[in-house]
Short mmCIF file of C-alpha atoms and ligand atoms in Angstrom, two decimals:
data_model
loop_
_atom_site.label_atom_id
_atom_site.label_comp_id
_atom_site.label_asym_id
_atom_site.label_seq_id
_atom_site.Cartn_x
_atom_site.Cartn_y
_atom_site.Cartn_z
CA MET A 1 29.04 20.52 -10.11
CA SER A 2 31.13 18.49 -12.55
CA GLN A 3 30.75 14.74 -12.78
CA TYR A 4 33.84 13.12 -11.29
CA SER A 5 34.32 11.01 -14.42
CA GLU A 6 34.96 14.23 -16.38
CA LEU A 7 37.87 15.31 -14.16
CA SER A 8 41.43 15.00 -15.46
CA HIS A 9 43.99 12.76 -13.78
CA VAL A 10 45.63 15.75 -12.13
CA GLU A 11 42.30 17.08 -10.85
CA LEU A 12 41.42 13.63 -9.50
CA GLU A 13 44.79 13.36 -7.73
CA HIS A 14 44.25 16.73 -6.15
CA LEU A 15 40.72 15.73 -5.05
CA HIS A 16 42.02 12.42 -3.71
CA ARG A 17 44.61 14.17 -1.52
CA GLU A 18 41.93 16.49 -0.13
CA LEU A 19 39.45 13.64 0.54
CA MET A 20 42.19 11.54 2.15
CA ARG A 21 43.12 14.41 4.44
CA ARG A 22 39.49 14.70 5.54
CA TYR A 23 39.19 10.94 5.96
CA GLU A 24 42.26 10.79 8.23
CA ASP A 25 40.71 13.58 10.24
CA TRP A 26 37.49 11.49 10.67
CA LYS A 27 39.55 8.50 11.75
CA GLY A 28 41.00 10.55 14.56
CA ARG A 29 37.57 11.35 16.00
CA GLY A 30 37.05 7.94 17.62
CA LEU A 31 33.55 7.35 16.24
CA SER A 32 31.84 4.11 17.24
CA LEU A 33 28.47 3.51 15.59
CA ASP A 34 26.72 0.35 14.47
CA MET A 35 24.24 0.91 11.64
CA SER A 36 24.34 -2.63 10.35
CA ARG A 37 20.76 -3.68 11.14
CA GLY A 38 17.34 -2.05 11.02
CA LYS A 39 16.51 -1.86 14.70
CA PRO A 40 13.95 0.39 16.37
CA ALA A 41 15.35 3.03 18.72
CA GLY A 42 14.44 3.36 22.39
CA ASP A 43 12.10 6.33 21.83
CA GLN A 44 9.95 4.12 19.59
CA PHE A 45 9.49 1.71 22.48
CA ASP A 46 8.68 4.60 24.83
CA LEU A 47 5.72 5.41 22.57
CA ILE A 48 4.22 2.03 23.27
CA SER A 49 5.09 1.47 26.92
CA GLY A 50 1.33 1.63 27.75
CA MET A 51 0.97 -1.78 26.16
CA LEU A 52 2.68 -3.31 29.19
CA ASP A 53 -0.03 -1.80 31.41
CA THR A 54 -2.93 -3.36 29.52
CA LEU A 55 -2.63 -6.53 31.59
CA ASP A 56 -1.93 -6.97 35.28
CA SER A 57 -2.84 -9.53 37.94
CA LYS A 58 -6.36 -8.08 38.16
CA SER A 59 -7.07 -8.10 34.41
CA SER A 60 -9.43 -10.55 32.83
CA LEU A 61 -7.34 -12.88 30.75
CA LYS A 62 -10.30 -14.18 28.82
CA SER A 63 -10.22 -13.63 25.08
CA ALA A 64 -13.22 -12.47 23.06
CA ASP A 65 -14.43 -16.04 22.61
CA GLY A 66 -14.24 -16.64 26.34
CA SER A 67 -11.17 -18.83 26.32
CA ASP A 68 -8.62 -18.43 29.09
CA CYS A 69 -5.40 -17.02 27.60
CA ARG A 70 -3.40 -18.64 30.40
CA ASN A 71 -4.38 -22.05 29.16
CA TYR A 72 -4.12 -24.04 25.94
CA GLY A 73 -6.74 -23.25 23.32
CA ASP A 74 -7.33 -21.01 20.30
CA PHE A 75 -4.62 -22.86 18.38
CA ASP A 76 -4.62 -20.36 15.50
CA GLY A 77 -4.72 -17.29 17.75
CA ILE A 78 -7.31 -15.45 19.84
CA PRO A 79 -10.08 -13.85 17.77
CA GLU A 80 -9.33 -10.23 18.65
CA CYS A 81 -5.69 -10.60 17.60
CA LYS A 82 -6.67 -12.48 14.45
CA ALA A 83 -9.02 -9.59 13.67
CA LEU A 84 -6.13 -7.11 13.88
CA PHE A 85 -4.05 -9.01 11.34
CA CYS A 86 -7.05 -9.83 9.12
CA GLU A 87 -7.77 -6.12 8.86
CA MET A 88 -4.11 -5.30 8.22
CA LEU A 89 -3.67 -7.96 5.53
CA GLY A 90 -7.16 -7.96 4.02
CA VAL A 91 -7.81 -11.67 4.61
CA SER A 92 -10.56 -13.62 6.38
CA PHE A 93 -10.43 -15.54 9.65
CA ASP A 94 -10.05 -18.96 8.05
CA GLU A 95 -7.09 -17.64 6.04
CA LEU A 96 -5.07 -16.38 9.01
CA PHE A 97 -2.93 -17.93 11.77
CA VAL A 98 -1.30 -15.96 14.58
CA CYS A 99 1.98 -17.45 15.77
CA GLY A 100 4.74 -16.38 18.12
CA ASN A 101 7.12 -13.46 18.12
CA SER A 102 8.81 -13.74 14.74
CA SER A 103 7.59 -13.77 11.14
CA LEU A 104 11.04 -14.85 9.97
CA SER A 105 10.78 -18.05 11.98
CA ILE A 106 7.39 -18.76 10.34
CA MET A 107 8.96 -18.29 6.91
CA TYR A 108 11.86 -20.56 7.81
CA ASP A 109 9.40 -23.14 9.08
CA ALA A 110 7.08 -22.81 6.07
CA ILE A 111 9.97 -23.47 3.67
CA GLY A 112 10.96 -26.42 5.84
CA LYS A 113 7.43 -27.79 5.54
CA MET A 114 7.52 -27.40 1.77
CA ILE A 115 10.77 -29.37 1.73
CA LEU A 116 9.63 -32.14 4.07
CA HIS A 117 5.94 -32.49 3.29
CA GLY A 118 4.86 -30.14 0.51
CA VAL A 119 2.37 -27.47 1.49
CA ARG A 120 0.16 -27.04 -1.58
CA LYS A 121 -2.35 -29.79 -2.28
CA GLY A 122 -0.68 -32.56 -4.26
CA ALA A 123 2.80 -31.01 -4.01
CA ALA A 124 5.68 -33.45 -3.75
CA PRO A 125 8.09 -32.66 -0.89
CA TRP A 126 10.94 -30.69 -2.42
CA CYS A 127 13.49 -32.89 -0.63
CA ARG A 128 12.68 -35.57 -3.21
CA LEU A 129 13.84 -33.34 -6.04
CA ASP A 130 17.38 -33.12 -7.37
CA LYS A 131 17.28 -29.39 -7.65
CA VAL A 132 15.16 -26.59 -6.19
CA LYS A 133 15.65 -23.01 -7.35
CA PHE A 134 14.27 -19.84 -5.78
CA LEU A 135 13.97 -16.33 -7.19
CA CYS A 136 15.48 -13.51 -5.12
CA PRO A 137 14.59 -9.95 -6.11
CA SER A 138 17.77 -8.02 -5.37
CA PRO A 139 18.73 -5.93 -3.58
CA GLY A 140 16.57 -7.68 -1.02
CA TYR A 141 16.41 -8.97 2.54
CA ASP A 142 19.55 -10.93 3.41
CA ARG A 143 17.79 -13.25 5.88
CA HIS A 144 15.27 -14.38 3.25
CA PHE A 145 18.09 -15.35 0.96
CA ALA A 146 19.94 -17.02 3.82
CA ILE A 147 16.98 -19.33 4.55
CA THR A 148 16.82 -20.69 1.02
CA GLU A 149 20.61 -20.80 0.73
CA ARG A 150 20.87 -22.80 3.97
CA TYR A 151 18.35 -25.31 2.63
CA GLY A 152 20.54 -25.80 -0.41
CA PHE A 153 18.35 -24.13 -3.04
CA GLU A 154 19.93 -22.45 -6.03
CA LEU A 155 19.26 -18.73 -5.70
CA ILE A 156 18.55 -16.68 -8.81
CA PRO A 157 18.80 -12.89 -8.50
CA ILE A 158 16.02 -10.85 -10.10
CA GLU A 159 16.50 -7.17 -10.91
CA MET A 160 14.37 -4.69 -9.01
CA THR A 161 12.58 -1.90 -10.90
CA ALA A 162 10.66 1.10 -9.57
CA GLU A 163 7.51 -1.08 -9.71
CA GLY A 164 8.91 -4.15 -7.95
CA PRO A 165 10.75 -7.19 -9.32
CA ASP A 166 11.39 -7.21 -13.08
CA MET A 167 8.28 -9.18 -14.05
CA ASP A 168 9.45 -9.85 -17.62
CA GLN A 169 12.41 -11.71 -16.14
CA VAL A 170 10.26 -13.45 -13.50
CA GLU A 171 7.60 -14.59 -15.99
CA ARG A 172 10.19 -15.86 -18.47
CA LEU A 173 12.03 -17.90 -15.85
CA VAL A 174 9.06 -19.42 -14.04
CA ALA A 175 7.30 -20.38 -17.27
CA SER A 176 10.17 -22.48 -18.52
CA ASP A 177 11.83 -24.07 -15.49
CA GLU A 178 9.92 -26.51 -13.30
CA SER A 179 12.64 -26.53 -10.66
CA ILE A 180 11.96 -22.85 -9.85
CA LYS A 181 9.64 -23.30 -6.89
CA GLY A 182 9.13 -19.84 -5.53
CA ILE A 183 10.12 -16.23 -4.99
CA TRP A 184 10.80 -13.94 -2.02
CA CYS A 185 8.82 -10.68 -2.03
CA VAL A 186 8.62 -7.64 0.26
CA PRO A 187 5.74 -5.90 -1.51
CA LYS A 188 5.51 -2.66 0.46
CA TYR A 189 8.50 -0.43 1.23
CA SER A 190 10.84 -3.25 0.26
CA ASN A 191 13.97 -3.93 2.26
CA PRO A 192 16.26 -2.14 1.42
CA GLN A 193 14.98 0.13 -1.39
CA GLY A 194 11.59 1.12 0.01
CA ILE A 195 9.92 0.21 -3.29
CA THR A 196 6.19 -0.62 -3.30
CA TYR A 197 4.99 -3.06 -5.93
CA SER A 198 2.63 -1.56 -8.51
CA ASP A 199 -0.87 -2.98 -9.09
CA GLU A 200 0.33 -4.34 -12.41
CA THR A 201 3.20 -6.20 -10.71
CA VAL A 202 0.84 -7.78 -8.19
CA ARG A 203 -1.57 -8.84 -10.95
CA ARG A 204 1.27 -10.33 -12.98
CA PHE A 205 2.35 -12.36 -9.94
CA ALA A 206 -1.18 -13.70 -9.57
CA ARG A 207 -1.62 -14.51 -13.25
CA MET A 208 1.79 -15.69 -14.39
CA LYS A 209 2.11 -19.19 -15.81
CA THR A 210 4.47 -21.33 -13.75
CA ALA A 211 6.03 -24.57 -14.95
CA ALA A 212 6.09 -25.73 -11.30
CA LYS A 213 2.57 -26.67 -10.19
CA ASP A 214 3.56 -26.03 -6.58
CA PHE A 215 5.14 -22.59 -7.09
CA MET A 216 4.99 -20.46 -3.92
CA ILE A 217 5.19 -16.69 -3.57
CA MET A 218 6.62 -15.83 -0.14
CA TRP A 219 4.89 -12.45 0.36
CA ASP A 220 6.54 -10.86 3.37
CA ASN A 221 4.45 -7.79 4.14
CA ALA A 222 6.79 -6.77 6.96
CA TYR A 223 6.24 -3.04 6.35
CA ALA A 224 2.48 -3.09 5.68
CA VAL A 225 1.71 -0.13 7.96
CA HIS A 226 5.11 1.55 8.10
CA ASP A 227 4.32 4.76 6.20
CA LEU A 228 6.55 7.76 6.83
CA TYR A 229 3.93 10.21 5.51
CA PRO A 230 0.39 9.65 6.86
CA GLY A 231 -1.03 11.82 4.06
CA ASP A 232 0.72 9.81 1.38
CA ARG A 233 0.54 6.10 2.10
CA ASP A 234 1.46 3.54 -0.54
CA GLN A 235 -1.17 0.85 -1.13
CA VAL A 236 -0.46 -2.66 -2.33
CA LEU A 237 -3.09 -4.64 -4.14
CA ASN A 238 -4.37 -7.65 -2.17
CA ILE A 239 -2.32 -10.54 -3.56
CA LEU A 240 -4.58 -13.29 -2.18
CA ASP A 241 -7.65 -11.70 -3.81
CA GLU A 242 -5.76 -11.37 -7.10
CA CYS A 243 -4.65 -15.01 -6.92
CA LYS A 244 -8.26 -16.05 -6.27
CA LYS A 245 -9.41 -14.07 -9.30
CA ALA A 246 -6.68 -15.68 -11.39
CA GLY A 247 -7.77 -19.13 -10.24
CA ASP A 248 -4.76 -20.14 -8.13
CA PRO A 249 -5.21 -18.93 -4.51
CA ASP A 250 -2.74 -21.56 -3.25
CA ARG A 251 0.31 -19.91 -4.81
CA VAL A 252 0.91 -17.35 -2.07
CA MET A 253 1.78 -17.27 1.62
CA ILE A 254 1.63 -13.89 3.33
CA PHE A 255 3.63 -12.97 6.43
CA ALA A 256 3.62 -10.04 8.84
CA SER A 257 4.56 -9.16 12.38
CA THR A 258 4.47 -6.35 14.90
CA SER A 259 8.26 -6.45 15.34
CA LYS A 260 8.58 -2.91 13.94
CA ILE A 261 5.23 -1.82 15.39
CA SER A 262 5.48 -2.85 19.05
CA TYR A 263 8.54 -4.74 20.26
CA ALA A 264 11.27 -6.08 17.99
CA GLY A 265 11.51 -9.75 18.75
CA ALA A 266 8.74 -9.59 21.36
CA GLY A 267 5.73 -8.77 19.21
CA VAL A 268 3.25 -11.03 17.45
CA ALA A 269 3.63 -12.59 14.01
CA ALA A 270 1.09 -14.10 11.63
CA PHE A 271 0.75 -15.77 8.28
CA ALA A 272 -2.13 -15.94 5.83
CA CYS A 273 -2.89 -18.20 2.89
CA SER A 274 -5.77 -19.82 1.06
CA ALA A 275 -8.20 -21.80 3.20
CA ASP A 276 -6.97 -25.02 1.56
CA ASN A 277 -3.32 -24.31 2.30
CA MET A 278 -4.32 -23.25 5.81
CA GLN A 279 -5.96 -26.58 6.48
CA ARG A 280 -2.77 -28.33 5.46
CA MET A 281 -0.56 -25.95 7.46
CA LYS A 282 -2.74 -26.45 10.56
CA LYS A 283 -2.49 -30.20 10.27
CA LEU A 284 1.30 -29.96 10.12
CA MET A 285 1.52 -27.33 12.86
CA SER A 286 -0.74 -29.20 15.26
CA ILE A 287 2.11 -31.66 15.72
CA GLN A 288 4.71 -29.01 16.44
CA THR A 289 2.77 -26.89 18.98
CA ILE A 290 -0.40 -26.79 21.05
CA GLY A 291 -0.52 -23.05 20.60
CA PHE A 292 1.42 -19.80 20.79
CA ASP A 293 1.64 -17.03 23.41
CA LYS A 294 -1.95 -15.83 23.78
CA ILE A 295 -1.16 -13.43 26.62
CA ASN A 296 1.01 -11.41 24.26
CA MET A 297 -1.72 -11.57 21.61
CA LEU A 298 -4.18 -10.26 24.19
CA ARG A 299 -1.84 -7.43 25.18
CA HIS A 300 -1.55 -6.35 21.54
CA ALA A 301 -5.27 -6.65 20.81
CA ARG A 302 -6.33 -4.72 23.93
CA TYR A 303 -3.76 -1.98 23.36
CA PHE A 304 -4.42 -1.34 19.67
CA GLY A 305 -8.10 -2.27 19.51
CA ASN A 306 -8.22 -2.29 15.73
CA LEU A 307 -6.29 -1.22 12.64
CA ASP A 308 -7.05 2.46 13.33
CA GLY A 309 -5.30 2.05 16.66
CA ILE A 310 -2.25 0.62 14.89
CA MET A 311 -2.26 3.42 12.32
CA THR A 312 -2.46 6.11 15.01
CA HIS A 313 0.52 4.55 16.73
CA MET A 314 2.43 4.20 13.45
CA ASP A 315 1.82 7.87 12.64
CA ARG A 316 3.42 8.79 15.96
CA GLN A 317 6.29 6.48 15.16
CA ALA A 318 6.66 8.15 11.76
CA GLN A 319 7.17 11.49 13.51
CA LEU A 320 10.25 10.01 15.18
CA LEU A 321 11.54 8.39 12.01
CA ARG A 322 11.00 11.18 9.47
CA PRO A 323 13.84 13.41 10.77
CA LYS A 324 16.19 10.41 10.63
CA PHE A 325 15.36 9.54 7.03
CA LYS A 326 15.56 13.23 6.14
CA THR A 327 19.00 13.55 7.72
CA VAL A 328 20.36 10.78 5.50
CA LEU A 329 18.58 11.84 2.31
CA ASP A 330 19.47 15.53 2.71
CA ALA A 331 23.11 14.60 3.20
CA PHE A 332 23.09 12.42 0.08
CA GLU A 333 21.53 15.30 -1.87
CA ARG A 334 23.99 17.85 -0.52
CA ARG A 335 27.16 15.79 -0.68
CA LEU A 336 26.67 13.28 -3.51
CA ALA A 337 24.15 14.65 -6.03
CA GLY A 338 25.48 15.73 -9.42
CA LYS A 339 28.84 13.97 -9.05
CA GLY A 340 27.86 10.86 -11.01
CA ILE A 341 29.10 8.59 -8.23
CA ALA A 342 25.93 7.44 -6.43
CA GLU A 343 22.18 6.88 -6.75
CA TRP A 344 19.51 6.31 -4.15
CA VAL A 345 15.74 5.95 -3.76
CA ASN A 346 13.68 8.28 -1.54
CA PRO A 347 11.50 5.80 0.35
CA LYS A 348 8.03 6.75 1.60
CA GLY A 349 8.17 4.18 4.38
CA GLY A 350 9.84 1.08 5.71
CA TYR A 351 13.09 0.87 7.59
CA PHE A 352 15.92 1.40 5.11
CA ILE A 353 17.55 3.60 2.51
CA SER A 354 19.39 1.93 -0.32
CA LEU A 355 22.50 3.61 -1.70
CA ASP A 356 24.11 2.52 -4.95
CA VAL A 357 27.69 3.75 -5.09
CA MET A 358 29.92 3.57 -8.17
CA ASP A 359 30.26 0.04 -9.57
CA GLY A 360 33.01 -1.91 -7.84
CA CYS A 361 33.11 0.42 -4.84
CA ALA A 362 30.61 -0.85 -2.22
CA LYS A 363 33.04 -3.15 -0.39
CA ARG A 364 35.65 -0.43 -0.31
CA VAL A 365 33.16 2.15 1.02
CA VAL A 366 31.93 -0.18 3.77
CA GLY A 367 35.55 -1.03 4.66
CA LEU A 368 36.58 2.63 4.81
CA CYS A 369 33.58 3.45 7.06
CA LYS A 370 34.43 0.56 9.36
CA SER A 371 38.04 1.67 9.74
CA ALA A 372 36.74 5.10 10.79
CA GLY A 373 34.30 3.63 13.33
CA VAL A 374 30.97 3.24 11.48
CA VAL A 375 29.74 -0.30 10.89
CA LEU A 376 27.30 -0.66 7.97
CA THR A 377 25.55 -3.78 6.64
CA SER A 378 28.22 -5.78 4.78
CA ALA A 379 28.47 -4.94 1.11
CA GLY A 380 26.84 -7.74 -0.89
CA ALA A 381 24.49 -8.76 1.95
CA THR A 382 21.48 -7.57 -0.03
CA PHE A 383 22.18 -10.12 -2.79
CA PRO A 384 21.95 -13.93 -2.92
CA TYR A 385 25.10 -15.63 -1.56
CA GLY A 386 26.25 -12.20 -0.35
CA ILE A 387 27.54 -11.39 -3.82
CA ASP A 388 26.54 -8.12 -5.41
CA PRO A 389 27.58 -8.61 -9.05
CA ARG A 390 28.22 -4.89 -9.47
CA ASP A 391 29.56 -4.39 -5.93
CA ARG A 392 27.60 -1.19 -5.58
CA ASN A 393 24.68 -1.58 -3.14
CA ILE A 394 24.85 -0.40 0.47
CA ARG A 395 21.91 -0.72 2.87
CA VAL A 396 21.60 2.21 5.26
CA ALA A 397 19.57 1.60 8.41
CA PRO A 398 18.68 5.01 9.83
CA THR A 399 16.21 4.09 12.60
CA TYR A 400 18.46 3.21 15.54
CA PRO A 401 21.03 6.04 15.79
CA THR A 402 20.09 9.51 17.01
CA VAL A 403 19.93 12.38 14.49
CA PRO A 404 23.34 13.80 15.60
CA GLU A 405 24.88 10.33 15.31
CA LEU A 406 23.32 9.90 11.88
CA GLU A 407 24.65 13.28 10.76
CA GLN A 408 28.16 12.11 11.55
CA ALA A 409 27.74 8.63 10.15
CA VAL A 410 26.25 9.80 6.87
CA ALA A 411 28.84 12.56 6.43
CA LEU A 412 31.50 9.86 6.76
CA LEU A 413 29.59 7.53 4.41
CA CYS A 414 29.40 10.25 1.76
CA LEU A 415 33.09 11.04 2.14
CA CYS A 416 33.99 7.35 1.77
CA THR A 417 31.69 7.11 -1.27
CA GLU A 418 33.59 9.97 -2.88
CA LEU A 419 36.96 8.59 -1.89
CA ALA A 420 36.27 5.11 -3.28
CA ALA A 421 34.93 6.60 -6.52
CA VAL A 422 37.98 8.80 -6.99
CA GLU A 423 40.30 5.84 -6.31
CA LYS A 424 38.43 3.85 -8.97
CA LEU A 425 38.55 6.68 -11.50
CA LEU A 426 42.27 7.21 -10.90
CA LEU A 427 42.91 3.57 -11.79
CA LYS A 428 41.02 4.03 -15.07
CA LYS A 429 42.68 7.25 -16.18
C1 PLP B 1 11.49 -7.81 5.27
C2 PLP B 1 11.61 -8.30 6.67
N1 PLP B 1 10.96 -9.41 7.04
C3 PLP B 1 11.04 -9.89 8.30
C4 PLP B 1 11.83 -9.27 9.24
C5 PLP B 1 11.93 -9.87 10.60
O1 PLP B 1 10.68 -9.90 11.20
P1 PLP B 1 10.41 -10.68 12.56
O2 PLP B 1 11.04 -9.91 13.66
O3 PLP B 1 8.93 -10.71 12.65
O4 PLP B 1 10.99 -12.05 12.44
C6 PLP B 1 12.54 -8.11 8.89
C7 PLP B 1 13.40 -7.45 9.88
O5 PLP B 1 14.19 -6.60 9.60
C8 PLP B 1 12.42 -7.62 7.58
O6 PLP B 1 13.08 -6.52 7.18
#
């Protein structure tokens, strides 16, 4: 297979005509698929329908500590649900708080608290500062970036490497600039590349010197148990333990939820942090709520029992997801490999596949797909301010469509990737 950049102008024109003919053919097929967000599919929910039967009008609604889940109480969550998250995140009871249905809303709220009150001991509220900057490993999760953009922070993109964010760049920036107050991280099966941070990366996060005394690592472990291959699970070093060893346990807040384990938007979310930060968070939170939905916590705790119960369920979920990831990755291999027009990462878990098309082509590819009936995440969405400086990254969300739908969508995506690359090369030659 020759690299497209080696083709002559005439060969490229010929290829362009052929690709265009195939594209027009696709347009005539009336496809209508939305692959813009990483949503679970219905069969994933079918796997867990038993959870709804764990409680009925005859069930005891007392939690393990005897409190009535129908009433106020257990402000930081019922013990059996706290135990689930403590086991998942490797933290202790006094370091964990179970909230409502969404980890993203906890992150939004935590940043708000840092702005209004300061969360770390002695931290000045960031609203008093002229400038707050935040590091954004990119490609990354668009909604993280949107939170800090909405609050008016200056967002600084950080390159991703195979081991996580480029730590040379991170260390250099945070050591010299006091207005850099934090960083967004998805440490396991990152959104969208599926990269898991290496032990060395985690240790460097814990040990790095920060000019800001109130620097905060927003450690969103959204895909902590979302392994595609039960025999080959990635492990992330425990960031809170590493921060304790390095002498600054207050620099991290950890987040997780069951949105991609049980019900998206109707699961349970939690955060963890040092006991000191937790005390401060509890004081602030006690004004905003008397407590979260303990009946849903109870449902989750009774259904899963413990982390083993979650892992068994996630392994069943992986059986549904593996063929979908394989469909996309096989198509990339078959249709794009060796042409010098695209690169991708084979993730071992998580919810996404990240495709880098030829520089300057992502918007065009997404636009071409849309005109032929397949909606992808907007090009640029995986970067701060929605601007991908190389206009090359496309986030593919393979979980929601069926395998036959994915086969069609990815065939079209590959065709559009080729078409946009050939258009670009024709302009150069
Ligand atoms: C990295 C990451 N964090 C958080 C979320 C949202 O989680 P929740 O539903 O708990 O708000 C998502 C959803 O796609 C995600 O990819």
